[in-house]
Amino acid sequence: MAQATLPHHLPLFLALSLAVHVAQAAEPAQSNPHDHDPVDLAAVEVRATPLRGTADDLVRPVEVLAGARLEAAKSNSLGGTVDKLSGVQSSYFGPGVGRPIIRGFDGARVQVLSDGLGSGDVSTVSVDHAVSIEPFLAEQIEVLKGPATLLYGSGAIGGAVNVVDGRVPEAATAQPLQGRAELRGGTVNDQRTGMFRLDGTSASGNVVFHFDALHRETGDYDIPGHAESARLLAEEGETPEPGTGGTLANSSVRTDSAALGVSWVGDRGFVGVGYSLFNNRYGVPGHAHEEAHDHDHDDHDDHDDDDHADEALHGEEGVRIVMDQRRTELRGGLDRLGPFESLRAKLARTEYTHTEFEDGEVGTVFDNTSTEARVELVHQPISGWDGAFGVQWSQREFLAVGDEAFVPGSEARDLGVFWIAEHGFFEDRTQLEIGLRHDRNEVDVADGAAIGPDRDFDTTSLSAALRWNLSDAAHLSFGLDRAQRSPTAEELYSNGLHVATGSVELGDPDLEVETANRTEIGVHWHNGPLELAASIWHVRYDDFVYLAETGIDEGDGPVRAWTQQDARFDGAEASLDWTFIENRTGAWALRVFGDVVKAELDGIGSRDIDVAVPHGDHAHHYEVSLPNSGNLPRIAPARVGGELRWETAAWRASVGAVRYAEQEDVAEYETVTPGYTLVDAHLAWHLDTPGGNAVEVFVDGSNLLDEEARPHTSFLKDLAPLPGRGIEFGIRGFF
C-alpha cells in the first residue's frame, strides 16, 4: 500500500543528504572501461539517418539516450523511458502501455523504429495496445523531433523514436565474450525483473553472435488515495469507504522477451540474421467491457468526451491483454563500392497477435503480419554534396475479429524513395541539408463495396535545414519542411462500435492527404561545462485528420466521425546542462528543461457534414455542424523540470523534479486536468573487479512526494493515476 504516513518532503531530504554525505567521503575519480559509464550524449553516433553523425553535428533536432543516462531513465514502457527529454512526453493506459508523444504528436504521426525498421505492432490502432519494443534491452534510444517523413515515410510526420538494440551484430565485439546481467525489484508494484545479454566473436573474428532475454513480473501498483478522481467521484455523488483505495486493481504486468542473432563480419562489411520474440500480458486498469463499452483509441487527434468515457469505462471485471510478436530480420552492409561509400540493406518479417480477454473469455483478436525492406546507398561527394539514396517498401495485412472489430480487415502497401544530402559552405561554418521523398501508399479493404472503395495516395515531402556556426561554441539552426501523411485504414473505414472508446466511430473513405508545413529556429551554445539549447517551432496543417465529436448518441455511446480541417501547432522547448563543480569530490552537474505546446483548429465559423450511423442493413443519417476552431484534445501540458547529478568513479547519484502544469486549453467535451509534481532520485555504487569485470548496485526512487498524478494525455486520467511513491533496487553485472 502507499506509504501515506511519511512526510511528503522526507524522501527528498534523505536523498539529498545521502548524496552530499557520500560526496564528502568519495575518493578521486578514476577511469572506467565499461560501456555503462557516463557518456557524452552529444558525441554518440545517431543511427537513424544514413548520413551518420552525432546529435551535436546533425542539422536536424535529435536527442539521444545512452550509457548511464539511459540506465537511469529506463522504464517498463518506451514512452516512460523518453518522457524526460525536452519536447517529449508519454501517453498512458496503465503501466503496460506508454507511447512517445513528440511535440504534441503521437499515434499514427510518430513512428517507433527498431534500429531503422518499423516495430510491426498495432500500437497506433488503440491506446490499450502496447509498443512491442523492450526498452530495458536497448543500447541507445534516438528521438527525431519534427517531421521524419523524409527518412521514414508517412507515419513519421510528427517525429520518430529509434531504438538500437544490436540484435543483429554489425561488427566484432571488443572482447571474445562480453555481456551484462541485471536483477531488480520494486516496492510500488512488487516488481521482479531479470535480464541477460551476451555478445561474442569467434577466434577467427568473422562470426559474431548476440543473445538476450528478459523476464518481468509486477503486481497491482500502489496509488495515493483512490483510483477515481475527485471530479469523477463528485460527479457520480460517491463517497469512498474509509480504508479503501491505495491500490489500482488490474494493473499487473508480465513481460517476456528474447532474441538470438548471428552475423558474418569481414573487412568491408557484414551479413547477419536475427530472430526475436516479445510476449506481454497486462491488465487495463479501471477498464471493463460492461454493456459493450470499453477503452479508448490511441490516435492523439480525436476528441474526448469525459462524461461518456467515465460511464463507459466502469465495470466490475477487468480486461487482460496478451500480446505476442515473432520477428525475423536479415541485415547486411558493404563498404567502399567505387563511387559509393556504403550500402546498407534491412529486411524484417513480423507476425503479431494481440488478444483481449474479457472476464477470462476471448473478446477481440488482432492479427498483423508485416514485411518491411529498406536499402540505403551513401554516395561519394558530388560537387561537395555528401548524400544518400534510399528505398523503403512495406506490406501489412491486418485483421480484427470480435467486439472491437470496428475496422475491417485490410492490406496496405507502401513504397518510398528518398534522397538526402548536405554541403558545407564558408569553410564549413554553414551547413545546408536538403532532402526529397516520394511515397505511394495503397490500402485495399475487405468488403470494399460495402464500406468504401480501395484507396491509393501519393505523398511528397521536401526538407531544408541550415546550421550556422557563429563560433566554435555556438550555432543557430533553421528548418523548413513540407511533409505529407496519407490517412490510415481506421480513419478511412471505421464503421461501428469501437469498444475501446465506448463510442460509434465512423471513418470517411473520401479523406485526402494531410500536409504539414513546419518552420523552426534553434540555438545551441556550448562553452566548457555549460551547454544551452532552445528552439521555437510552428506547424501549420492543411486538411488535418482528427476524430470529431458529433453530439449524437443512439444508445451505443457517442458518435464520433473522422473528418478534416486545417490546424496549427506552436511550441517551444529549452534545456540547460551545467557541470558547475569538478574536483576531487567528483563532478556536480545541474540540468534544467522545459517545453510547451499549443494546438488548435485553424479556421472560422463551422461546416456541415453528413453522418450515417449504421443500424443493421440500413443507416440513420444526420446533418451535423462542426466548429472550425478550438483546441485539440489531449495535448500534453506545459512543464518544467530540473535534476542535480553527482558522479565519481565509484558512485552516481541524482535527484530531480518535474512540474506538469494544469492543462486548461481543452477541447469541447474535455475536462481540465490539475497540475502535479513528480520527484525522483537515483543512487548507484560501482566496483571494478581485478579480472576486468564490474558490478553495480543501485537504488531508484520515483514519485517520492507520493503525489496524485493524472496525465492529461491519458484517456484513463479519471480512473487510473500514475503509481505512487516507489523504490526500485537491484544489481547489475558487466563482464
XYZ file of C-alpha atoms in Angstrom:
735
model
C 0.000 0.000 0.000
C 1.068 3.598 -0.448
C 3.044 4.922 2.499
C 0.863 7.924 3.172
C 2.177 8.364 6.712
C 5.617 9.568 5.632
C 6.078 13.356 5.490
C 5.987 14.437 1.842
C 9.402 16.085 1.820
C 11.245 13.487 3.923
C 12.326 11.235 0.973
C 13.669 14.254 -0.912
C 15.604 15.445 2.155
C 17.076 11.980 2.759
C 18.147 11.625 -0.888
C 19.918 14.995 -0.869
C 21.574 14.313 2.474
C 22.837 10.937 1.315
C 24.278 12.387 -1.899
C 26.125 15.133 -0.011
C 27.449 12.729 2.639
C 28.781 10.291 0.061
C 30.396 13.093 -1.929
C 32.387 14.267 1.060
C 33.788 10.782 1.622
C 34.473 9.980 -2.015
C 37.893 9.231 -3.458
C 39.263 10.954 -6.569
C 37.638 9.848 -9.830
C 39.286 7.032 -11.776
C 38.767 5.887 -15.337
C 36.363 3.057 -16.004
C 36.408 0.970 -19.168
C 32.851 -0.326 -19.175
C 30.190 0.842 -21.613
C 27.749 1.800 -18.869
C 29.951 4.693 -17.772
C 28.808 8.306 -18.229
C 28.602 9.009 -21.952
C 28.902 12.303 -23.811
C 25.488 12.050 -25.444
C 26.301 14.803 -27.932
C 29.135 12.615 -29.292
C 27.075 9.409 -29.739
C 26.611 8.463 -33.392
C 22.979 8.645 -34.487
C 21.990 5.563 -36.497
C 18.536 6.776 -37.576
C 19.954 8.682 -40.536
C 22.174 7.241 -43.308
C 24.437 10.309 -43.102
C 25.940 9.259 -39.819
C 26.765 11.990 -37.366
C 26.410 12.869 -33.714
C 23.485 14.635 -32.102
C 25.710 17.713 -31.887
C 26.729 17.566 -35.566
C 23.375 16.907 -37.214
C 21.451 19.858 -38.542
C 18.084 18.407 -37.501
C 16.924 18.305 -33.850
C 17.817 14.908 -32.351
C 18.194 13.753 -28.745
C 19.975 10.571 -27.663
C 19.873 8.432 -24.520
C 22.790 6.052 -23.883
C 25.074 4.827 -21.116
C 24.303 5.701 -17.504
C 21.677 8.276 -18.553
C 19.733 5.550 -20.337
C 20.104 3.190 -17.353
C 18.549 5.785 -15.056
C 15.732 6.580 -17.490
C 14.643 3.017 -18.376
C 11.013 2.270 -17.679
C 8.566 -0.543 -18.366
C 7.342 1.352 -21.461
C 9.141 3.169 -24.246
C 7.151 6.349 -23.634
C 8.063 6.336 -19.957
C 11.751 5.912 -20.846
C 11.994 9.018 -23.047
C 9.468 11.315 -21.343
C 12.071 13.471 -19.588
C 13.633 14.653 -22.821
C 12.575 18.184 -23.692
C 9.613 18.170 -26.050
C 8.807 14.508 -25.358
C 6.081 13.094 -23.119
C 4.218 9.775 -22.889
C 0.718 8.510 -23.426
C -0.636 6.353 -20.605
C -3.113 3.488 -20.477
C -1.799 1.722 -17.416
C 1.766 0.567 -16.689
C 1.832 -1.837 -19.638
C 1.199 0.861 -22.244
C 3.058 4.096 -22.945
C 3.780 5.512 -26.398
C 6.054 8.517 -27.066
C 4.414 11.890 -27.697
C 6.720 14.253 -29.596
C 5.818 17.944 -29.531
C 2.137 17.128 -29.102
C 2.021 14.418 -31.795
C 1.527 10.709 -31.190
C -0.361 7.709 -32.554
C -0.178 7.394 -36.336
C 2.029 10.501 -36.560
C 5.005 9.166 -34.541
C 6.974 6.240 -35.949
C 8.524 3.774 -33.498
C 11.537 2.003 -35.003
C 13.709 -0.953 -34.124
C 17.107 0.128 -35.500
C 15.599 1.736 -38.590
C 12.672 -0.612 -39.268
C 9.089 -0.327 -38.020
C 8.181 -2.181 -34.827
C 5.453 -4.178 -36.624
C 2.824 -3.850 -33.876
C -0.634 -2.209 -33.830
C 0.045 0.354 -31.112
C -1.371 3.118 -33.337
C -4.796 1.441 -33.567
C -5.884 1.871 -29.933
C -4.429 3.326 -26.741
C -4.583 -0.014 -24.909
C -2.145 -1.549 -27.415
C 1.470 -1.531 -26.230
C 4.620 -0.937 -28.267
C 6.402 -4.241 -28.890
C 9.892 -2.950 -28.039
C 11.546 -3.621 -24.684
C 13.480 -0.504 -23.564
C 15.477 -2.436 -20.924
C 17.349 -4.201 -23.749
C 18.218 -1.024 -25.672
C 21.800 0.127 -26.266
C 20.695 3.643 -27.174
C 17.468 5.454 -27.993
C 17.257 8.284 -30.528
C 14.386 10.774 -30.733
C 13.980 12.658 -34.017
C 11.936 15.782 -33.390
C 9.929 17.368 -36.154
C 8.811 15.578 -39.339
C 10.884 12.480 -40.097
C 8.861 11.635 -43.217
C 11.922 12.245 -45.363
C 13.563 9.181 -43.836
C 10.657 7.024 -42.678
C 7.564 7.988 -44.611
C 4.007 8.956 -43.814
C 3.837 7.598 -40.263
C 6.679 9.835 -39.074
C 5.112 13.201 -39.864
C 5.303 14.118 -36.160
C 8.703 12.550 -35.427
C 10.320 9.174 -34.811
C 11.868 7.175 -31.966
C 14.616 4.753 -32.976
C 15.626 2.031 -30.504
C 19.047 0.482 -31.166
C 19.429 -2.959 -29.568
C 22.256 -4.602 -31.565
C 20.339 -7.850 -32.002
C 21.910 -8.381 -35.429
C 25.644 -7.687 -34.892
C 27.392 -5.441 -37.393
C 30.951 -5.561 -36.026
C 33.186 -7.757 -33.897
C 32.994 -7.318 -30.140
C 35.813 -5.700 -28.154
C 36.306 -8.945 -26.174
C 35.809 -12.567 -27.311
C 32.930 -12.807 -24.858
C 31.167 -9.952 -23.109
C 27.782 -9.207 -21.673
C 25.700 -7.971 -18.813
C 23.016 -9.165 -16.423
C 20.615 -7.373 -14.119
C 18.201 -8.227 -11.326
C 15.832 -5.629 -9.898
C 12.844 -5.383 -7.608
C 10.347 -2.668 -6.801
C 8.105 -1.742 -3.891
C 5.269 0.129 -5.592
C 4.187 -2.919 -7.615
C 6.201 -5.855 -6.215
C 8.295 -5.816 -9.387
C 10.702 -8.649 -10.177
C 12.809 -8.205 -13.303
C 15.747 -10.159 -14.637
C 17.667 -9.639 -17.877
C 20.725 -11.153 -19.509
C 22.730 -10.192 -22.573
C 25.689 -11.987 -24.160
C 27.771 -10.940 -27.184
C 30.780 -12.757 -28.575
C 33.163 -13.180 -31.500
C 34.781 -16.363 -32.792
C 38.539 -16.873 -32.735
C 38.681 -16.037 -36.444
C 36.978 -12.706 -35.772
C 34.396 -13.290 -38.512
C 31.465 -14.884 -36.682
C 29.705 -12.634 -34.161
C 26.666 -13.604 -32.124
C 24.175 -11.943 -29.814
C 21.730 -13.345 -27.262
C 19.421 -11.578 -24.836
C 16.498 -12.472 -22.599
C 14.259 -10.617 -20.166
C 11.510 -11.575 -17.734
C 9.420 -9.101 -15.742
C 6.527 -9.564 -13.346
C 4.680 -6.885 -11.420
C 1.583 -6.877 -9.276
C -1.109 -4.227 -8.995
C 0.596 -0.950 -8.133
C 0.097 1.352 -5.148
C -1.566 4.717 -5.608
C -2.057 7.699 -3.283
C -5.756 7.628 -2.476
C -8.429 6.281 -4.806
C -8.408 5.252 -8.440
C -11.306 7.560 -9.324
C -10.514 11.254 -9.406
C -12.191 13.703 -7.059
C -14.017 15.187 -10.047
C -15.453 11.839 -11.076
C -16.471 10.907 -7.516
C -18.230 14.251 -7.055
C -19.969 13.928 -10.410
C -21.291 10.498 -9.500
C -22.129 11.503 -5.929
C -19.966 8.742 -4.485
C -18.133 8.797 -1.151
C -15.364 6.172 -0.814
C -15.491 3.974 2.238
C -12.796 4.678 4.852
C -9.745 2.460 4.497
C -10.361 1.667 0.833
C -8.111 2.681 -2.041
C -4.337 2.654 -2.134
C -4.055 0.057 -4.930
C -5.034 0.211 -8.592
C -6.777 -3.033 -9.479
C -5.875 -4.926 -12.649
C -2.624 -3.048 -13.232
C -0.237 -6.019 -13.149
C 2.180 -6.801 -15.997
C 4.175 -9.815 -17.149
C 6.721 -9.453 -19.967
C 8.999 -11.992 -21.640
C 11.445 -11.125 -24.408
C 14.340 -12.935 -26.067
C 16.473 -12.679 -29.189
C 19.262 -14.516 -30.990
C 21.388 -13.036 -33.769
C 24.408 -14.257 -35.752
C 26.498 -12.352 -38.309
C 29.491 -12.896 -40.526
C 31.731 -9.828 -40.373
C 34.515 -9.094 -42.855
C 36.863 -6.227 -43.612
C 34.360 -4.483 -45.893
C 31.004 -5.405 -44.448
C 28.718 -7.884 -42.756
C 25.638 -10.044 -43.224
C 23.518 -11.286 -40.352
C 20.211 -12.777 -39.306
C 18.220 -12.454 -36.100
C 15.088 -13.875 -34.514
C 13.232 -12.348 -31.578
C 10.072 -12.842 -29.590
C 8.123 -10.485 -27.368
C 5.239 -11.537 -25.122
C 3.427 -9.027 -22.958
C 0.479 -9.740 -20.635
C -1.052 -6.789 -18.867
C -4.229 -5.542 -17.290
C -6.158 -2.471 -18.320
C -6.914 -0.648 -15.049
C -10.264 0.991 -14.412
C -11.493 -0.703 -17.539
C -14.116 -3.373 -18.175
C -16.397 -4.155 -21.064
C -19.637 -3.593 -19.262
C -22.569 -3.398 -21.670
C -20.126 -3.402 -24.605
C -18.395 -0.180 -23.526
C -14.668 -0.021 -23.076
C -11.302 1.638 -23.581
C -10.059 4.355 -25.849
C -8.478 4.894 -29.237
C -4.805 5.790 -29.395
C -4.777 8.492 -32.060
C -3.989 11.743 -30.331
C -6.217 13.747 -32.609
C -9.691 12.506 -31.665
C -11.995 14.402 -29.310
C -12.533 13.305 -25.719
C -15.973 13.001 -24.132
C -15.217 12.637 -20.435
C -18.826 12.204 -19.380
C -19.445 9.264 -21.700
C -15.959 7.790 -21.183
C -16.320 7.805 -17.397
C -19.577 5.857 -17.631
C -18.336 3.504 -20.322
C -15.103 2.579 -18.578
C -16.692 1.475 -15.327
C -17.188 -2.209 -14.700
C -16.670 -4.873 -12.102
C -14.424 -7.226 -14.062
C -11.026 -6.476 -15.512
C -9.748 -6.746 -19.056
C -6.480 -8.553 -19.721
C -4.375 -8.328 -22.876
C -1.976 -10.913 -24.253
C 0.341 -9.610 -26.936
C 2.681 -11.937 -28.825
C 5.167 -10.987 -31.537
C 7.681 -13.060 -33.502
C 10.171 -11.214 -35.714
C 12.805 -12.376 -38.195
C 15.419 -9.933 -39.527
C 18.082 -10.053 -42.213
C 20.636 -7.238 -42.386
C 23.749 -6.633 -44.413
C 26.235 -3.943 -45.274
C 29.112 -3.369 -47.665
C 31.645 -0.520 -47.692
C 33.806 1.064 -50.398
C 31.808 0.345 -53.560
C 33.589 2.578 -56.060
C 31.513 5.784 -56.287
C 29.575 4.722 -53.181
C 30.841 4.811 -49.629
C 28.469 2.197 -48.240
C 25.421 0.046 -48.831
C 23.062 -0.980 -46.029
C 20.102 -3.333 -46.501
C 17.488 -4.402 -43.923
C 14.577 -6.813 -44.111
C 12.112 -7.739 -41.342
C 9.128 -10.076 -41.216
C 6.869 -9.609 -38.181
C 3.971 -11.799 -37.066
C 1.926 -10.126 -34.353
C -1.161 -11.236 -32.420
C -2.983 -9.181 -29.813
C -5.755 -10.938 -27.857
C -8.089 -9.156 -25.487
C -9.701 -11.241 -22.752
C -12.935 -10.084 -21.133
C -13.868 -11.927 -17.926
C -11.498 -14.723 -18.972
C -13.112 -15.104 -22.395
C -11.586 -14.043 -25.707
C -13.184 -10.740 -26.743
C -11.177 -9.470 -29.717
C -8.176 -10.775 -31.633
C -5.937 -8.536 -33.736
C -3.615 -10.165 -36.257
C -0.986 -8.084 -38.006
C 1.556 -9.568 -40.404
C 4.031 -7.145 -41.893
C 7.093 -7.250 -44.096
C 9.420 -4.274 -44.474
C 12.588 -3.752 -46.503
C 14.934 -0.783 -46.603
C 18.065 -0.076 -48.671
C 20.370 2.907 -48.114
C 23.202 3.790 -50.500
C 25.615 6.523 -49.388
C 27.420 8.107 -52.332
C 30.784 9.818 -52.551
C 30.711 13.653 -52.556
C 29.209 15.148 -55.712
C 30.249 18.792 -56.197
C 30.785 18.983 -52.467
C 27.473 17.338 -51.548
C 27.565 14.272 -49.280
C 24.364 12.306 -49.735
C 22.428 9.075 -49.674
C 19.713 7.447 -51.735
C 17.158 5.177 -50.131
C 14.282 2.866 -50.996
C 11.744 1.629 -48.455
C 8.961 -0.903 -49.052
C 6.405 -2.397 -46.683
C 3.337 -4.600 -46.788
C 0.880 -5.044 -43.938
C -2.029 -7.482 -43.581
C -4.359 -6.518 -40.733
C -7.377 -8.417 -39.389
C -9.534 -7.834 -36.302
C -12.194 -10.297 -35.146
C -14.520 -9.753 -32.190
C -16.325 -6.992 -30.307
C -13.671 -4.405 -31.134
C -13.531 -5.198 -34.847
C -14.927 -1.823 -35.852
C -12.260 -1.593 -38.578
C -12.460 -4.112 -41.434
C -9.556 -6.222 -42.486
C -7.175 -4.511 -44.860
C -3.931 -4.843 -46.768
C -1.642 -1.838 -47.021
C 1.374 -1.430 -49.283
C 3.855 1.428 -49.193
C 6.765 2.230 -51.485
C 9.007 5.223 -50.906
C 12.183 6.597 -52.452
C 14.271 9.385 -50.978
C 17.468 11.372 -51.330
C 19.119 13.358 -48.570
C 22.297 15.429 -48.887
C 24.366 18.016 -47.033
C 27.001 20.577 -48.025
C 29.332 22.832 -46.084
C 29.850 26.465 -47.105
C 32.202 29.249 -45.984
C 34.856 26.862 -44.661
C 32.114 24.684 -43.160
C 30.854 27.462 -40.937
C 27.471 26.951 -42.590
C 25.945 23.544 -43.270
C 22.940 23.008 -45.517
C 20.882 19.818 -45.604
C 18.219 19.188 -48.232
C 16.046 16.206 -48.963
C 13.213 14.854 -51.053
C 10.959 11.820 -50.673
C 8.019 10.432 -52.603
C 5.723 7.623 -51.414
C 2.983 5.576 -52.989
C 0.502 4.259 -50.388
C -2.253 1.755 -51.208
C -4.996 0.440 -48.914
C -7.178 -2.475 -50.039
C -10.113 -3.083 -47.726
C -12.106 -6.283 -47.274
C -15.745 -5.942 -48.395
C -14.767 -2.660 -50.004
C -18.043 -2.266 -51.848
C -19.982 -2.153 -48.553
C -17.665 0.107 -46.580
C -15.814 2.157 -49.127
C -13.543 1.863 -52.130
C -9.889 0.887 -52.056
C -7.707 3.971 -51.860
C -4.254 4.935 -53.044
C -2.292 8.068 -52.223
C 0.811 9.843 -53.437
C 2.714 11.859 -50.835
C 5.735 14.080 -51.364
C 7.930 15.563 -48.650
C 10.558 18.296 -49.042
C 13.011 19.455 -46.447
C 15.711 22.059 -45.940
C 17.736 22.710 -42.803
C 20.551 25.198 -42.220
C 23.113 25.317 -39.448
C 25.133 28.481 -38.974
C 28.194 28.147 -36.747
C 28.534 31.543 -35.112
C 31.667 30.345 -33.318
C 33.214 27.130 -32.059
C 30.849 27.345 -29.082
C 27.559 28.471 -30.622
C 25.387 27.807 -33.630
C 21.948 28.695 -34.949
C 19.726 26.271 -36.837
C 16.807 26.860 -39.170
C 14.412 24.269 -40.521
C 11.736 24.234 -43.216
C 9.662 21.170 -44.055
C 6.715 20.250 -46.195
C 5.583 16.799 -45.089
C 2.555 14.761 -46.115
C 0.677 11.867 -44.500
C -1.896 9.554 -46.058
C -4.934 8.532 -43.973
C -4.831 5.195 -42.165
C -7.318 2.341 -42.587
C -9.144 3.175 -39.331
C -9.515 6.813 -40.390
C -10.942 5.730 -43.747
C -13.091 2.712 -42.956
C -14.176 2.689 -39.279
C -17.850 1.805 -39.274
C -19.356 0.746 -35.981
C -18.990 0.396 -32.236
C -15.407 0.886 -31.113
C -15.496 -0.908 -27.794
C -12.201 0.728 -26.845
C -13.681 4.225 -26.871
C -17.199 3.229 -25.857
C -18.373 5.067 -28.967
C -19.589 4.593 -32.507
C -16.681 5.505 -34.752
C -17.222 6.410 -38.384
C -14.487 6.726 -40.973
C -14.546 8.780 -44.127
C -13.355 6.904 -47.243
C -13.039 10.249 -49.044
C -10.336 11.658 -46.759
C -7.425 13.284 -48.570
C -3.725 13.578 -47.787
C -2.855 15.952 -44.937
C 0.053 18.362 -45.365
C 2.228 19.829 -42.615
C 4.386 22.914 -43.181
C 6.956 23.375 -40.409
C 9.317 26.197 -39.531
C 11.807 26.037 -36.670
C 14.557 28.203 -35.231
C 17.023 26.823 -32.707
C 20.111 27.942 -30.838
C 22.821 25.838 -29.222
C 25.665 27.178 -27.105
C 28.339 25.004 -25.523
C 31.223 26.546 -23.618
C 33.177 24.201 -21.384
C 30.949 22.928 -18.608
C 27.889 24.913 -19.708
C 25.513 23.888 -22.506
C 22.306 25.634 -23.546
C 19.808 24.600 -26.234
C 16.483 26.198 -27.163
C 14.076 26.158 -30.084
C 10.724 27.529 -31.164
C 8.633 25.911 -33.882
C 5.401 26.254 -35.781
C 3.496 23.655 -37.816
C 0.527 24.521 -39.998
C -1.579 21.601 -41.181
C -3.724 21.635 -44.285
C -6.561 19.066 -44.041
C -5.585 17.809 -40.587
C -7.321 14.460 -39.912
C -8.984 14.137 -36.489
C -11.906 12.415 -34.766
C -14.719 14.889 -34.169
C -17.444 14.692 -31.536
C -20.824 14.910 -33.319
C -23.096 15.272 -30.296
C -25.160 12.231 -31.405
C -25.846 9.322 -29.033
C -28.096 6.465 -30.145
C -27.592 4.205 -27.134
C -24.296 2.511 -28.000
C -22.400 5.623 -26.946
C -21.418 8.941 -28.516
C -20.965 9.037 -32.280
C -17.608 10.314 -33.496
C -16.615 10.918 -37.096
C -13.231 11.167 -38.777
C -13.003 14.451 -40.618
C -10.519 17.090 -41.818
C -9.850 20.712 -41.010
C -6.805 22.998 -41.043
C -4.884 23.128 -37.767
C -1.821 24.759 -36.246
C 0.686 23.656 -33.616
C 3.042 26.084 -31.871
C 5.665 25.181 -29.330
C 8.946 25.920 -27.634
C 11.492 23.922 -25.633
C 14.745 24.627 -23.863
C 17.353 22.823 -21.786
C 20.452 23.792 -19.805
C 23.240 21.467 -18.631
C 25.916 22.862 -16.320
C 28.750 20.944 -14.685
C 29.420 23.550 -12.017
C 31.926 21.595 -9.884
C 34.525 19.059 -10.975
C 37.211 18.279 -8.382
C 38.307 15.536 -6.011
C 34.763 15.235 -4.634
C 33.505 14.323 -8.091
C 31.544 16.040 -10.835
C 28.407 18.005 -9.889
C 26.004 18.887 -12.679
C 22.651 20.619 -12.990
C 20.096 20.082 -15.733
C 17.011 22.258 -16.273
C 14.485 21.838 -19.078
C 11.016 22.917 -20.124
C 8.564 22.682 -23.019
C 5.146 23.936 -24.076
C 2.730 23.112 -26.930
C -0.392 24.895 -28.172
C -2.601 23.065 -30.698
C -5.882 24.189 -32.206
C -8.050 24.018 -35.282
C -7.276 26.911 -37.588
C -10.499 28.050 -39.167
C -13.546 30.254 -38.684
C -17.237 29.510 -38.435
C -18.456 25.959 -38.848
C -19.095 23.326 -41.522
C -21.840 20.765 -42.066
C -21.166 17.054 -42.581
C -23.458 14.091 -43.191
C -23.212 11.391 -40.520
C -24.567 7.913 -41.345
C -24.878 5.774 -38.206
C -25.153 2.055 -39.108
C -28.219 0.111 -37.900
C -28.234 -3.398 -39.295
C -28.865 -3.253 -43.028
C -29.552 0.477 -43.067
C -28.225 3.705 -41.578
C -29.639 6.731 -39.786
C -28.494 9.956 -41.432
C -27.840 13.184 -39.547
C -26.592 16.565 -40.659
C -24.069 17.790 -38.081
C -22.439 21.199 -37.760
C -18.783 21.031 -36.659
C -16.734 24.010 -35.436
C -13.721 25.007 -37.489
C -11.821 26.416 -34.488
C -10.988 25.470 -30.913
C -8.377 23.455 -29.003
C -7.394 19.929 -29.977
C -7.821 17.241 -27.266
C -5.277 15.561 -25.002
C -2.436 17.941 -25.781
C 0.489 17.491 -23.389
C 0.622 20.251 -20.751
C 3.476 22.696 -20.311
C 6.129 21.566 -17.851
C 9.468 22.486 -16.322
C 11.969 20.144 -14.704
C 15.366 20.030 -13.075
C 17.923 17.476 -11.949
C 21.036 17.618 -9.770
C 23.611 14.915 -10.589
C 26.824 13.827 -8.904
C 29.376 11.317 -10.223
C 32.702 9.784 -9.217
C 34.457 6.630 -10.343
C 32.544 4.548 -7.815
C 29.343 6.499 -7.145
C 26.474 8.075 -9.073
C 23.585 9.995 -7.530
C 20.869 12.340 -8.678
C 17.666 13.966 -7.525
C 15.174 15.660 -9.822
C 11.667 17.034 -10.129
C 9.284 17.775 -12.999
C 6.320 20.118 -12.627
C 3.414 19.447 -15.014
C 1.183 22.489 -15.318
C -2.589 22.439 -15.150
C -3.966 21.880 -18.655
C -6.730 24.420 -19.230
C -6.584 24.566 -23.036
C -9.095 21.772 -23.558
C -11.319 20.717 -26.429
C -15.106 20.536 -26.367
C -16.338 17.682 -24.098
C -12.900 17.556 -22.429
C -12.187 18.476 -18.794
C -9.348 20.452 -17.217
C -6.534 18.376 -15.687
C -4.849 19.591 -12.448
C -1.088 20.033 -12.362
C 1.280 17.858 -10.332
C 4.960 17.471 -9.447
C 6.963 14.243 -9.744
C 10.178 13.907 -7.731
C 12.700 11.112 -8.283
C 16.167 10.163 -7.029
C 18.856 7.664 -8.053
C 21.899 6.217 -6.318
C 24.381 3.673 -7.713
C 27.655 2.214 -6.419
C 30.091 0.719 -8.915
C 33.011 -1.679 -8.368
C 35.557 -2.887 -10.917
C 36.920 -6.379 -10.204
C 40.565 -7.431 -10.767
C 39.520 -9.629 -13.717
C 38.183 -6.673 -15.681
C 34.552 -7.277 -14.796
C 32.295 -4.923 -12.878
C 29.309 -4.917 -10.572
C 26.878 -2.120 -9.796
C 24.298 -1.830 -7.021
C 21.541 0.755 -7.454
C 18.505 2.248 -5.736
C 15.962 4.388 -7.618
C 13.065 6.328 -6.158
C 10.050 7.620 -8.114
C 7.187 9.939 -7.164
C 8.852 10.456 -3.813
C 6.271 13.014 -2.691
C 3.535 10.416 -3.316
C 1.520 12.856 -5.446
C -1.709 12.007 -7.204
C -0.702 12.430 -10.844
C -3.188 12.151 -13.720
C -1.648 12.782 -17.182
C -3.837 14.903 -19.427
C -2.757 12.776 -22.406
C -4.406 9.678 -20.901
C -7.945 8.510 -21.669
C -7.878 6.921 -18.188
C -6.934 10.092 -16.321
C -10.059 9.955 -14.100
C -9.791 6.215 -13.469
C -6.079 5.380 -13.239
C -3.500 7.757 -11.711
C 0.229 7.191 -12.074
C 1.885 4.958 -9.455
C 2.550 6.429 -6.030
C 5.845 6.502 -4.146
C 8.076 3.630 -5.219
C 11.606 2.361 -4.623
C 13.405 0.120 -7.094
C 16.628 -1.640 -6.192
C 18.895 -4.132 -7.841
C 22.287 -5.237 -9.031
C 23.948 -5.181 -12.464
C 26.913 -7.187 -13.580
C 29.205 -6.448 -16.553
C 31.727 -8.914 -17.938
